[in-house]
GROMACS .gro file of C-alpha atoms in nm:
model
  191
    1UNK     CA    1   0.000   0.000   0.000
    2UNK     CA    2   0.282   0.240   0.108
    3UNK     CA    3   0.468   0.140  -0.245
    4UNK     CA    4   0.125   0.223  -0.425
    5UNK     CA    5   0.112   0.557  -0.236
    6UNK     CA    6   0.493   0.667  -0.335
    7UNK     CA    7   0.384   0.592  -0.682
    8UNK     CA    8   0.114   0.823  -0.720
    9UNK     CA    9   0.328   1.078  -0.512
   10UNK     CA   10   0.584   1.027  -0.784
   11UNK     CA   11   0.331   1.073  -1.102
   12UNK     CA   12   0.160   1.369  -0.917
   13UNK     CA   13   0.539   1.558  -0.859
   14UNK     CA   14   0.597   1.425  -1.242
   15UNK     CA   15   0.281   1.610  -1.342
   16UNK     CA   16   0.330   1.932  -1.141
   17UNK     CA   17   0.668   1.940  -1.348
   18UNK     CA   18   0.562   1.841  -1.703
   19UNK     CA   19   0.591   2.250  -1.891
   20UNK     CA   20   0.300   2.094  -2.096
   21UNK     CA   21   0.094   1.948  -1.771
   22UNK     CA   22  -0.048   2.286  -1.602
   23UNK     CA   23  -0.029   2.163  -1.217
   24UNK     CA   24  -0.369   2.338  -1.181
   25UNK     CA   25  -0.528   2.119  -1.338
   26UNK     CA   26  -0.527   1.871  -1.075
   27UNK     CA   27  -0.773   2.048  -0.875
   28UNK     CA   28  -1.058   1.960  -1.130
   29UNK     CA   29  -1.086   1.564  -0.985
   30UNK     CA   30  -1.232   1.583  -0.660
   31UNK     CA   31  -1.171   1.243  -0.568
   32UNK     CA   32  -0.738   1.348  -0.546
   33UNK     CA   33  -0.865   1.587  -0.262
   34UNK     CA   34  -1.093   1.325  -0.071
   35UNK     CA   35  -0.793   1.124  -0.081
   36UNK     CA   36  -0.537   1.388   0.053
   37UNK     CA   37  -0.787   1.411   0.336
   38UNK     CA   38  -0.803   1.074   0.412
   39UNK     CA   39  -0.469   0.986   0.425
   40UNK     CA   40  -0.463   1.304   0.637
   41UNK     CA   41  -0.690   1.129   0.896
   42UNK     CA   42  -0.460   0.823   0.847
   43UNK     CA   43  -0.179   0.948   1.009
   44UNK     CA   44  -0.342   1.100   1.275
   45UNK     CA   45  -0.511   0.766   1.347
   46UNK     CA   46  -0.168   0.578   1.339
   47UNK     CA   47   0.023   0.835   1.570
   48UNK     CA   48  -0.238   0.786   1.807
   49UNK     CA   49  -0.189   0.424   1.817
   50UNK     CA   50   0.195   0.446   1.822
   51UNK     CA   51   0.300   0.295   2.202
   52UNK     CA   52   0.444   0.590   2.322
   53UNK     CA   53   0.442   0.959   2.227
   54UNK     CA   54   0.727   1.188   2.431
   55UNK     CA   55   0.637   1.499   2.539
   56UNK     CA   56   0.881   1.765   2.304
   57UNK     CA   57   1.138   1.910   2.468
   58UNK     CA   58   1.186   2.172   2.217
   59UNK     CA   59   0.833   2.321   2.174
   60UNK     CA   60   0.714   2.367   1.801
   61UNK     CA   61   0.568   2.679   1.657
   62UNK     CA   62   0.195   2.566   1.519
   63UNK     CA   63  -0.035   2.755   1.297
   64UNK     CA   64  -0.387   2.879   1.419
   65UNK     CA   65  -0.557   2.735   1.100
   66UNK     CA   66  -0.920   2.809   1.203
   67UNK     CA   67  -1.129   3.048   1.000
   68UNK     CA   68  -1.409   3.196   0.913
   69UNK     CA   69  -1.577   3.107   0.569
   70UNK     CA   70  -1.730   3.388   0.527
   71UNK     CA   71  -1.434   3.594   0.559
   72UNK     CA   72  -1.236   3.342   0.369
   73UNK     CA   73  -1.486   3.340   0.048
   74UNK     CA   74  -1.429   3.793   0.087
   75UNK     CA   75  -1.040   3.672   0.022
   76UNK     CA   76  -0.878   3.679  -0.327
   77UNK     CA   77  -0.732   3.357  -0.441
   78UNK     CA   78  -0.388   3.523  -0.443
   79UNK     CA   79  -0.425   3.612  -0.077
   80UNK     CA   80  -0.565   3.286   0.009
   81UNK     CA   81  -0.273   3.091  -0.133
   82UNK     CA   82  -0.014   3.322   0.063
   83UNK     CA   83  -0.178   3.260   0.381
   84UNK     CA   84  -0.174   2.868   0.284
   85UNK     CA   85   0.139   2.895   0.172
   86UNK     CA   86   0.222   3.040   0.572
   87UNK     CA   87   0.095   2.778   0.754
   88UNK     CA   88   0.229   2.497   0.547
   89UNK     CA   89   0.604   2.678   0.603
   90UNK     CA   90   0.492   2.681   0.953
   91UNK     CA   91   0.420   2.311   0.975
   92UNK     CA   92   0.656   2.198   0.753
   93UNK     CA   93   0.935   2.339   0.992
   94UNK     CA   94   0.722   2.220   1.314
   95UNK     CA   95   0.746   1.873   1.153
   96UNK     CA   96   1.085   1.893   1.101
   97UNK     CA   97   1.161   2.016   1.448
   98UNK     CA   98   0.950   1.748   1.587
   99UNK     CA   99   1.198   1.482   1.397
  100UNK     CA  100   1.508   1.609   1.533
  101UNK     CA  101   1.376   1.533   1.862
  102UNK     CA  102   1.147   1.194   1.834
  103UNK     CA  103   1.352   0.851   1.863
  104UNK     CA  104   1.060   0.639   1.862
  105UNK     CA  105   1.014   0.476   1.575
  106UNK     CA  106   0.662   0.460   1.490
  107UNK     CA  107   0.611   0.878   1.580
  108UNK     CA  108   0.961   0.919   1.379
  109UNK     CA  109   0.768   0.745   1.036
  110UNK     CA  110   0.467   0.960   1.069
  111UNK     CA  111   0.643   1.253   1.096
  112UNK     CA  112   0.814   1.199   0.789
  113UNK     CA  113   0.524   1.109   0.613
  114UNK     CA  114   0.370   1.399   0.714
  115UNK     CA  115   0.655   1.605   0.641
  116UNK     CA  116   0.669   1.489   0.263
  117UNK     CA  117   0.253   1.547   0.234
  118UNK     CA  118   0.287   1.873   0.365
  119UNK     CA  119   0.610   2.025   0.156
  120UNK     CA  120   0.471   1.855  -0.158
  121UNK     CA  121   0.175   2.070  -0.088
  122UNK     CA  122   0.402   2.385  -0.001
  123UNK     CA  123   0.546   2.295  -0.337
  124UNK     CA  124   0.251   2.276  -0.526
  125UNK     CA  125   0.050   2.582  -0.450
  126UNK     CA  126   0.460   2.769  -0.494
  127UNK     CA  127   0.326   2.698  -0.896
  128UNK     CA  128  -0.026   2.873  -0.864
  129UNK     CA  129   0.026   3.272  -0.867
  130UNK     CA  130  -0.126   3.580  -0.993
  131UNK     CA  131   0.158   3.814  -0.910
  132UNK     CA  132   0.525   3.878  -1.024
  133UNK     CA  133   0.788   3.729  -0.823
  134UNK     CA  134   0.849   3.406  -0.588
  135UNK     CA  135   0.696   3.362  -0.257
  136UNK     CA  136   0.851   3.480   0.012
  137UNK     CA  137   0.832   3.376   0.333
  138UNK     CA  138   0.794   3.666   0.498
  139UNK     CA  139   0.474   3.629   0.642
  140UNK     CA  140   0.396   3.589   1.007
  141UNK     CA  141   0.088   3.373   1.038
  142UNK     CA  142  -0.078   3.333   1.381
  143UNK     CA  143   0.066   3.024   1.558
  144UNK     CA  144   0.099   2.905   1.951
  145UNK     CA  145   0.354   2.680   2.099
  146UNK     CA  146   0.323   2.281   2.096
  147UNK     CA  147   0.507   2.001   2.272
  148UNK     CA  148   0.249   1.741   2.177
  149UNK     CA  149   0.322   1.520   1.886
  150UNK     CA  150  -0.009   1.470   1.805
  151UNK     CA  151  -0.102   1.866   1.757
  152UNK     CA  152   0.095   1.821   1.454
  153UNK     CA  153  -0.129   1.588   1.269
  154UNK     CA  154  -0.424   1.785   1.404
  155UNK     CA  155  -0.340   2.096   1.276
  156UNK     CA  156  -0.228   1.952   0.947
  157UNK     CA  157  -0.590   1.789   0.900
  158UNK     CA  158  -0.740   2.096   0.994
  159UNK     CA  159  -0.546   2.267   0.736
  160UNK     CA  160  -0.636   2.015   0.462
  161UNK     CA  161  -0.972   1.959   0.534
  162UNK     CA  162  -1.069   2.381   0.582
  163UNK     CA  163  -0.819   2.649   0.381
  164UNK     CA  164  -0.678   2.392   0.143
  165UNK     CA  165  -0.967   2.230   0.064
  166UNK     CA  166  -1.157   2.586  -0.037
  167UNK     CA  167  -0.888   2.668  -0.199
  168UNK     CA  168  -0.872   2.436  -0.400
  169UNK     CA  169  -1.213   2.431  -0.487
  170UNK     CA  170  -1.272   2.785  -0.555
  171UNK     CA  171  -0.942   2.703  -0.807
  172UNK     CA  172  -1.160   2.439  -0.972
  173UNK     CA  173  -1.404   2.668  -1.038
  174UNK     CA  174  -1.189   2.889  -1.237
  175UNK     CA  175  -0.893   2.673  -1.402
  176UNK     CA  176  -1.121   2.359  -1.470
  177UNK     CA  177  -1.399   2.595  -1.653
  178UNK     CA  178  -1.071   2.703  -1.851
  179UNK     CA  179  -0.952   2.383  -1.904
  180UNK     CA  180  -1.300   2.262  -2.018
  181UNK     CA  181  -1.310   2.539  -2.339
  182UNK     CA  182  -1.215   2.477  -2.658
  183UNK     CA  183  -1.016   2.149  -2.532
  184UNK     CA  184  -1.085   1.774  -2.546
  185UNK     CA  185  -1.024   1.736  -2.168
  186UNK     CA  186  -1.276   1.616  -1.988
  187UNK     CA  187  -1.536   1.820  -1.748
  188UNK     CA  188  -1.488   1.854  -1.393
  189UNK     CA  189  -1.650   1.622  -1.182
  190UNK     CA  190  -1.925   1.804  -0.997
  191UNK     CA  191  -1.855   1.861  -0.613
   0.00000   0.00000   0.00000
């Protein structure tokens, strides 16, 4: 199962990379994002169930991912991306942190899997932007403190399941309409 996961990892990275392959487009099948969100949930589950979870020593800095739809949906896509892109630096480095400092095995592998989900992520929405110039991370999203392991995982299914999720579908409302005229692609799948 893991090999069959790495694979589609690989062809998704191979996709966002193709010049000819816009990496938008991926946002157009639904069922990718149900997936991301279950695997999501996945990890979380098997953290929990890992035999023992230290407290960190280091604490890790965690971002506040709640929102408010309504607010979000006032939000340009541009500015929705940036703040995405904040909080997945955020976690990205908070699940880095949280490897230097785990030895047990079975919290060490789901960091690391979590890790990789979240910078590929961080990677792709790097290749969906309206302005001139690279991201910067510069940005100083709200975020607390964390020593628990499993705040990690919580916050990253928060994240996937609220802001990324939106985003991504207010995306597929304009680049899969795009994608759908005057090409032999076919239509989105409805949501």
């Amino acid at each position: 199962m893991e090999l069959n996961r790495l694979l589609l990892l690989t062809s998704f990275l191979l996709h966002v990379k193709e010049d000819r392959a816009n990496p938008a487009r991926l946002v157009c099948d639904n069922r990718l994002m149900q997936k991301y969100i279950g695997e999501t949930k996945d990890m979380e589950k098997r953290v929990g169930q890992c035999q023992t979870l230290p407290t960190l020593s280091c604490p890790v800095m965690l971002p506040l991912v709640d929102f408010s739809l309504q607010q979000w949906k006032s939000k340009s896509n541009e500015t929705k991306r940036r703040e995405i892109l904040c909080d997945l630096s955020l976690l990205v480095g908070a699940a880095a942190g949280a490897q230097g400092q785990v030895t047990e095995e079975c919290a060490a592998r789901q960091l690391s899997q979590l890790y990789r989900h979240a910078n590929s992520f961080f990677l792709l929405l790097q290749t969906f932007s309206w302005e001139a110039g690279h991201w910067e991370s510069s940005c100083s999203p709200h975020s607390m403190e964390q020593t628990h392991i499993t705040s990690i995982f919580l916050t990253y299914r928060q994240l996937v399941q609220g802001k990324l999720r939106f985003f991504f579908h207010d995306m597929a409302k304009v680049l899969c309409k795009q994608g759908q005229e005057g090409s032999r692609d076919p239509p989105c799948r409805a949501r």
